[in-house]
């Protein structure tokens, strides 16, 4: 039974792990996420995060590129006015906070480098797993917009072994509030396109896609509603998305990505790169607290 999770991930492209976190543990992470919103209004740079083509300010924004070793704030498009002032309460202004929460924030670090995460990596037969990025996603009511269909390997390309995402629901994730939709088995079709560092250093766009956006039929996707505390393991090549949050409550999630470092190559063209302040640490040997 040891390879059940691994086999299911290879077969379907995702695995639902119920009761991965206890309700009180989810509440602790939500409180930490809410505490981060207190710093939102103080941000001098209010970077808008969007997955919609033509609205990707982050592709040319150094703030995004330099977020690998920081706790950086990314706002919803509808939350920021033309003069960069917040148009909504700071508590509902953020799209996400990332990308080094797992290293720099004690609460997120504690859960990222926990024995539960290590046990899953062992069941996936990962020899030297490393966390490369982490994000707290708010999905606020009304403002929490659509995340277009994508593959994580588009942004975090490794070969021959793709990355694995850990997506943890910190409240019930429903069709109404924007749960994940996954195209089961789509990981078997390879990586459809990549986001890479622009080889043209004179360009104002720091990052570019190597080909056009694929079109995925809606019929390919199945909603994956889950209860609070559930972790969804996401194969790096599986196509997934989420819809707008049409409910009256937030749908927060904590997510991070793990790569295999043993006999595996992390692309030097990826937007996110290892640095002295954000090394790709071995998950098995890294302590929960510094």
Short mmCIF file of C-alpha atoms in Angstrom, two decimals:
data_model
loop_
_atom_site.label_atom_id
_atom_site.label_comp_id
_atom_site.label_asym_id
_atom_site.label_seq_id
_atom_site.Cartn_x
_atom_site.Cartn_y
_atom_site.Cartn_z
CA UNK A 1 0.00 0.00 0.00
CA UNK A 2 3.05 2.26 0.31
CA UNK A 3 2.84 3.48 -3.28
CA UNK A 4 -0.90 4.20 -3.29
CA UNK A 5 -0.45 7.99 -3.32
CA UNK A 6 2.29 7.77 -5.94
CA UNK A 7 0.24 5.50 -8.18
CA UNK A 8 -2.84 7.69 -7.94
CA UNK A 9 -0.82 10.83 -8.71
CA UNK A 10 0.66 9.14 -11.78
CA UNK A 11 -2.76 7.87 -12.89
CA UNK A 12 -5.02 10.89 -12.29
CA UNK A 13 -2.61 13.81 -11.90
CA UNK A 14 -3.87 14.67 -8.43
CA UNK A 15 -4.60 13.09 -5.05
CA UNK A 16 -7.04 14.27 -2.38
CA UNK A 17 -5.70 13.81 1.16
CA UNK A 18 -8.54 14.33 3.64
CA UNK A 19 -7.88 15.68 7.14
CA UNK A 20 -4.31 16.66 6.31
CA UNK A 21 -4.57 19.50 8.82
CA UNK A 22 -6.84 19.72 11.85
CA UNK A 23 -9.38 22.58 11.99
CA UNK A 24 -7.42 24.39 14.71
CA UNK A 25 -4.27 24.20 12.58
CA UNK A 26 -6.14 25.69 9.64
CA UNK A 27 -7.39 28.48 11.90
CA UNK A 28 -3.81 29.23 12.94
CA UNK A 29 -2.74 29.59 9.30
CA UNK A 30 -5.79 31.77 8.51
CA UNK A 31 -4.94 34.02 11.46
CA UNK A 32 -1.39 34.31 10.13
CA UNK A 33 -2.75 35.19 6.68
CA UNK A 34 -5.04 37.84 8.17
CA UNK A 35 -2.13 39.27 10.14
CA UNK A 36 -0.23 39.70 6.87
CA UNK A 37 -3.06 41.85 5.49
CA UNK A 38 -2.30 44.42 8.20
CA UNK A 39 0.88 45.19 6.27
CA UNK A 40 -0.90 45.53 2.92
CA UNK A 41 -1.72 49.23 3.11
CA UNK A 42 1.91 50.00 3.97
CA UNK A 43 3.22 48.56 0.69
CA UNK A 44 4.69 51.33 -1.43
CA UNK A 45 4.57 49.06 -4.47
CA UNK A 46 1.17 47.52 -5.03
CA UNK A 47 1.80 44.79 -7.58
CA UNK A 48 -1.37 43.45 -9.17
CA UNK A 49 -1.47 39.68 -9.64
CA UNK A 50 -3.44 38.30 -12.57
CA UNK A 51 -3.46 35.08 -14.58
CA UNK A 52 -5.41 36.68 -17.44
CA UNK A 53 -3.51 37.20 -20.70
CA UNK A 54 -2.78 40.87 -21.30
CA UNK A 55 -3.06 41.70 -17.59
CA UNK A 56 0.21 40.12 -16.45
CA UNK A 57 1.96 43.12 -14.94
CA UNK A 58 4.10 40.69 -12.97
CA UNK A 59 5.82 39.50 -16.16
CA UNK A 60 7.66 42.80 -16.47
CA UNK A 61 7.71 43.74 -12.82
CA UNK A 62 10.96 43.32 -10.90
CA UNK A 63 8.92 43.09 -7.69
CA UNK A 64 7.62 39.74 -8.88
CA UNK A 65 11.01 38.48 -10.05
CA UNK A 66 12.67 39.41 -6.78
CA UNK A 67 10.06 37.76 -4.56
CA UNK A 68 11.88 34.41 -4.37
CA UNK A 69 13.56 35.27 -1.06
CA UNK A 70 10.96 37.61 0.45
CA UNK A 71 7.42 37.76 1.76
CA UNK A 72 5.84 39.78 -1.03
CA UNK A 73 2.31 41.13 -1.42
CA UNK A 74 0.22 40.78 -4.58
CA UNK A 75 -3.09 42.62 -4.86
CA UNK A 76 -6.38 41.98 -6.62
CA UNK A 77 -6.90 44.17 -9.69
CA UNK A 78 -10.15 45.59 -8.29
CA UNK A 79 -8.54 46.55 -4.99
CA UNK A 80 -6.08 49.19 -6.19
CA UNK A 81 -6.90 52.56 -7.74
CA UNK A 82 -5.00 54.37 -10.48
CA UNK A 83 -3.00 56.27 -7.87
CA UNK A 84 -2.02 52.99 -6.12
CA UNK A 85 -4.29 53.64 -3.16
CA UNK A 86 -6.46 50.83 -1.83
CA UNK A 87 -10.11 51.00 -2.85
CA UNK A 88 -11.18 48.32 -0.37
CA UNK A 89 -10.38 47.32 3.19
CA UNK A 90 -6.82 45.94 3.40
CA UNK A 91 -8.17 42.68 4.84
CA UNK A 92 -9.78 41.83 1.47
CA UNK A 93 -7.32 43.56 -0.86
CA UNK A 94 -4.79 40.80 -1.44
CA UNK A 95 -4.75 38.07 -4.06
CA UNK A 96 -1.83 36.27 -2.45
CA UNK A 97 1.32 36.60 -0.36
CA UNK A 98 4.47 34.72 -1.43
CA UNK A 99 6.97 33.30 -2.30
CA UNK A 100 9.27 32.55 0.67
CA UNK A 101 6.70 32.10 3.44
CA UNK A 102 8.03 28.58 3.98
CA UNK A 103 11.45 29.98 4.89
CA UNK A 104 10.76 33.31 6.56
CA UNK A 105 7.44 33.02 8.41
CA UNK A 106 7.60 30.79 11.50
CA UNK A 107 4.03 29.48 11.28
CA UNK A 108 4.10 28.67 7.57
CA UNK A 109 7.57 27.19 7.94
CA UNK A 110 6.34 24.93 10.76
CA UNK A 111 3.61 23.39 8.62
CA UNK A 112 5.68 23.20 5.43
CA UNK A 113 8.51 21.22 6.99
CA UNK A 114 6.24 19.03 9.11
CA UNK A 115 6.45 15.27 9.45
CA UNK A 116 3.17 14.96 7.52
CA UNK A 117 4.66 16.65 4.48
CA UNK A 118 7.83 14.58 4.77
CA UNK A 119 5.78 11.38 4.95
CA UNK A 120 3.95 12.25 1.72
CA UNK A 121 7.25 12.95 -0.04
CA UNK A 122 8.53 9.58 1.13
CA UNK A 123 5.41 7.88 -0.24
CA UNK A 124 6.06 9.63 -3.55
CA UNK A 125 9.56 8.09 -3.46
CA UNK A 126 11.24 11.49 -3.59
CA UNK A 127 14.92 11.13 -2.70
CA UNK A 128 15.81 14.78 -2.10
CA UNK A 129 12.64 16.89 -2.10
CA UNK A 130 12.99 20.65 -1.80
CA UNK A 131 10.41 23.40 -1.40
CA UNK A 132 10.97 26.12 -4.00
CA UNK A 133 8.07 28.51 -3.35
CA UNK A 134 5.05 29.02 -1.13
CA UNK A 135 1.92 31.15 -1.26
CA UNK A 136 -1.02 32.08 0.91
CA UNK A 137 -4.00 32.58 -1.43
CA UNK A 138 -6.91 34.65 -0.13
CA UNK A 139 -9.68 34.19 -2.73
CA UNK A 140 -11.71 36.95 -1.12
CA UNK A 141 -15.48 37.19 -1.77
CA UNK A 142 -16.26 39.17 -4.90
CA UNK A 143 -12.66 40.17 -5.56
CA UNK A 144 -11.26 36.62 -5.62
CA UNK A 145 -11.15 36.22 -9.37
CA UNK A 146 -10.66 33.42 -11.83
CA UNK A 147 -7.39 31.52 -12.07
CA UNK A 148 -7.10 30.46 -15.69
CA UNK A 149 -6.30 26.89 -16.67
CA UNK A 150 -2.59 26.19 -16.38
CA UNK A 151 0.10 23.67 -15.49
CA UNK A 152 2.47 24.39 -12.61
CA UNK A 153 5.35 23.09 -14.73
CA UNK A 154 4.79 26.07 -17.05
CA UNK A 155 6.30 28.22 -14.30
CA UNK A 156 8.47 25.72 -12.41
CA UNK A 157 9.89 23.46 -15.11
CA UNK A 158 11.99 20.48 -14.06
CA UNK A 159 13.08 17.43 -15.99
CA UNK A 160 12.70 14.54 -16.07
CA UNK A 161 10.68 14.58 -12.82
CA UNK A 162 7.98 17.30 -12.63
CA UNK A 163 7.22 19.33 -9.49
CA UNK A 164 4.44 18.48 -7.05
CA UNK A 165 2.09 21.05 -5.56
CA UNK A 166 0.62 20.84 -2.06
CA UNK A 167 -2.66 22.80 -2.04
CA UNK A 168 -4.27 22.94 1.42
CA UNK A 169 -7.82 24.22 1.89
CA UNK A 170 -8.00 26.34 5.05
CA UNK A 171 -11.80 26.62 4.78
CA UNK A 172 -14.27 24.45 2.91
CA UNK A 173 -13.64 24.87 -0.84
CA UNK A 174 -16.89 24.66 -2.82
CA UNK A 175 -18.03 25.26 -6.38
CA UNK A 176 -19.59 28.52 -5.19
CA UNK A 177 -16.47 29.95 -3.54
CA UNK A 178 -13.91 28.89 -6.14
CA UNK A 179 -12.68 25.35 -5.54
CA UNK A 180 -10.14 23.78 -7.87
CA UNK A 181 -11.21 22.30 -11.19
CA UNK A 182 -8.85 19.65 -12.55
CA UNK A 183 -8.55 17.96 -15.94
CA UNK A 184 -7.95 14.41 -14.78
CA UNK A 185 -5.21 12.65 -16.74
CA UNK A 186 -4.09 15.79 -18.58
CA UNK A 187 -0.58 15.46 -17.09
CA UNK A 188 0.07 12.62 -19.51
CA UNK A 189 0.14 15.04 -22.46
CA UNK A 190 3.37 16.74 -21.41
CA UNK A 191 4.12 20.43 -20.76
CA UNK A 192 2.08 22.60 -23.12
CA UNK A 193 4.04 25.82 -22.76
CA UNK A 194 6.64 27.45 -20.55
CA UNK A 195 7.15 30.84 -18.97
CA UNK A 196 10.83 31.68 -19.35
CA UNK A 197 13.22 34.53 -18.67
CA UNK A 198 13.35 36.70 -21.77
CA UNK A 199 16.64 36.15 -23.63
CA UNK A 200 16.21 39.67 -25.09
CA UNK A 201 17.72 41.75 -22.30
CA UNK A 202 16.66 44.98 -24.01
CA UNK A 203 13.00 44.08 -23.80
CA UNK A 204 10.75 45.64 -21.15
CA UNK A 205 9.20 42.21 -20.62
CA UNK A 206 11.39 40.25 -18.27
CA UNK A 207 9.42 37.04 -18.78
CA UNK A 208 7.80 35.59 -21.89
CA UNK A 209 5.87 32.49 -22.89
CA UNK A 210 7.58 30.21 -25.39
CA UNK A 211 4.31 29.63 -27.28
CA UNK A 212 0.68 30.70 -27.35
CA UNK A 213 -1.90 29.81 -24.75
CA UNK A 214 -3.53 26.40 -25.21
CA UNK A 215 -7.32 26.21 -25.38
CA UNK A 216 -8.85 23.67 -23.02
CA UNK A 217 -12.50 22.54 -23.34
CA UNK A 218 -14.60 23.15 -20.25
CA UNK A 219 -15.78 19.53 -20.49
CA UNK A 220 -12.25 18.36 -19.61
CA UNK A 221 -12.51 19.74 -16.07
CA UNK A 222 -14.05 18.25 -12.98
CA UNK A 223 -14.68 20.34 -9.84
CA UNK A 224 -12.85 19.10 -6.76
CA UNK A 225 -14.69 20.53 -3.75
CA UNK A 226 -12.98 19.64 -0.48
CA UNK A 227 -13.49 20.23 3.20
CA UNK A 228 -11.37 22.38 5.48
CA UNK A 229 -7.97 20.82 6.19
CA UNK A 230 -7.83 18.76 2.99
CA UNK A 231 -4.62 18.73 0.95
CA UNK A 232 -4.74 18.23 -2.81
CA UNK A 233 -1.49 16.97 -4.31
CA UNK A 234 -1.11 18.38 -7.81
CA UNK A 235 1.12 16.80 -10.46
CA UNK A 236 3.22 19.51 -12.10
CA UNK A 237 1.84 18.72 -15.56
CA UNK A 238 -1.86 18.42 -14.73
CA UNK A 239 -4.09 21.22 -16.03
CA UNK A 240 -6.14 22.93 -13.33
CA UNK A 241 -7.95 26.19 -12.63
CA UNK A 242 -10.40 27.85 -10.28
CA UNK A 243 -13.41 30.11 -10.82
CA UNK A 244 -14.47 33.39 -9.21
CA UNK A 245 -15.47 33.36 -5.58
CA UNK A 246 -19.19 34.07 -5.82
CA UNK A 247 -19.89 33.42 -2.16
CA UNK A 248 -19.91 35.84 0.77
CA UNK A 249 -16.89 34.31 2.50
CA UNK A 250 -13.20 33.93 1.73
CA UNK A 251 -11.73 30.67 0.45
CA UNK A 252 -8.15 30.79 1.76
CA UNK A 253 -5.55 28.18 0.86
CA UNK A 254 -1.90 27.59 1.59
CA UNK A 255 0.10 26.12 -1.26
CA UNK A 256 3.72 25.26 -1.89
CA UNK A 257 5.69 23.41 -4.55
CA UNK A 258 8.19 20.64 -4.07
CA UNK A 259 10.81 19.54 -6.60
CA UNK A 260 13.07 16.50 -6.69
CA UNK A 261 16.72 17.57 -6.61
CA UNK A 262 18.23 14.09 -6.99
CA UNK A 263 19.05 13.28 -10.65
CA UNK A 264 16.70 16.05 -11.76
CA UNK A 265 17.24 19.45 -13.40
CA UNK A 266 15.55 22.68 -12.35
CA UNK A 267 15.50 24.92 -15.42
CA UNK A 268 17.76 28.00 -15.32
CA UNK A 269 15.10 29.70 -17.48
CA UNK A 270 12.43 29.55 -14.76
CA UNK A 271 11.35 32.89 -13.31
CA UNK A 272 12.08 31.70 -9.78
CA UNK A 273 15.68 30.83 -9.05
CA UNK A 274 17.52 29.57 -6.02
CA UNK A 275 19.49 32.23 -4.16
CA UNK A 276 21.71 32.57 -1.13
CA UNK A 277 18.77 33.93 0.88
CA UNK A 278 16.31 31.37 -0.50
CA UNK A 279 18.08 28.06 -1.02
CA UNK A 280 16.15 25.00 -2.16
CA UNK A 281 16.51 23.15 1.13
CA UNK A 282 16.18 19.39 1.53
CA UNK A 283 12.75 18.91 3.06
CA UNK A 284 13.79 15.80 4.97
CA UNK A 285 16.65 17.49 6.83
CA UNK A 286 15.37 21.06 7.26
CA UNK A 287 14.06 21.86 10.76
CA UNK A 288 10.59 23.32 11.28
CA UNK A 289 12.10 26.19 13.25
CA UNK A 290 15.33 28.05 12.66
#
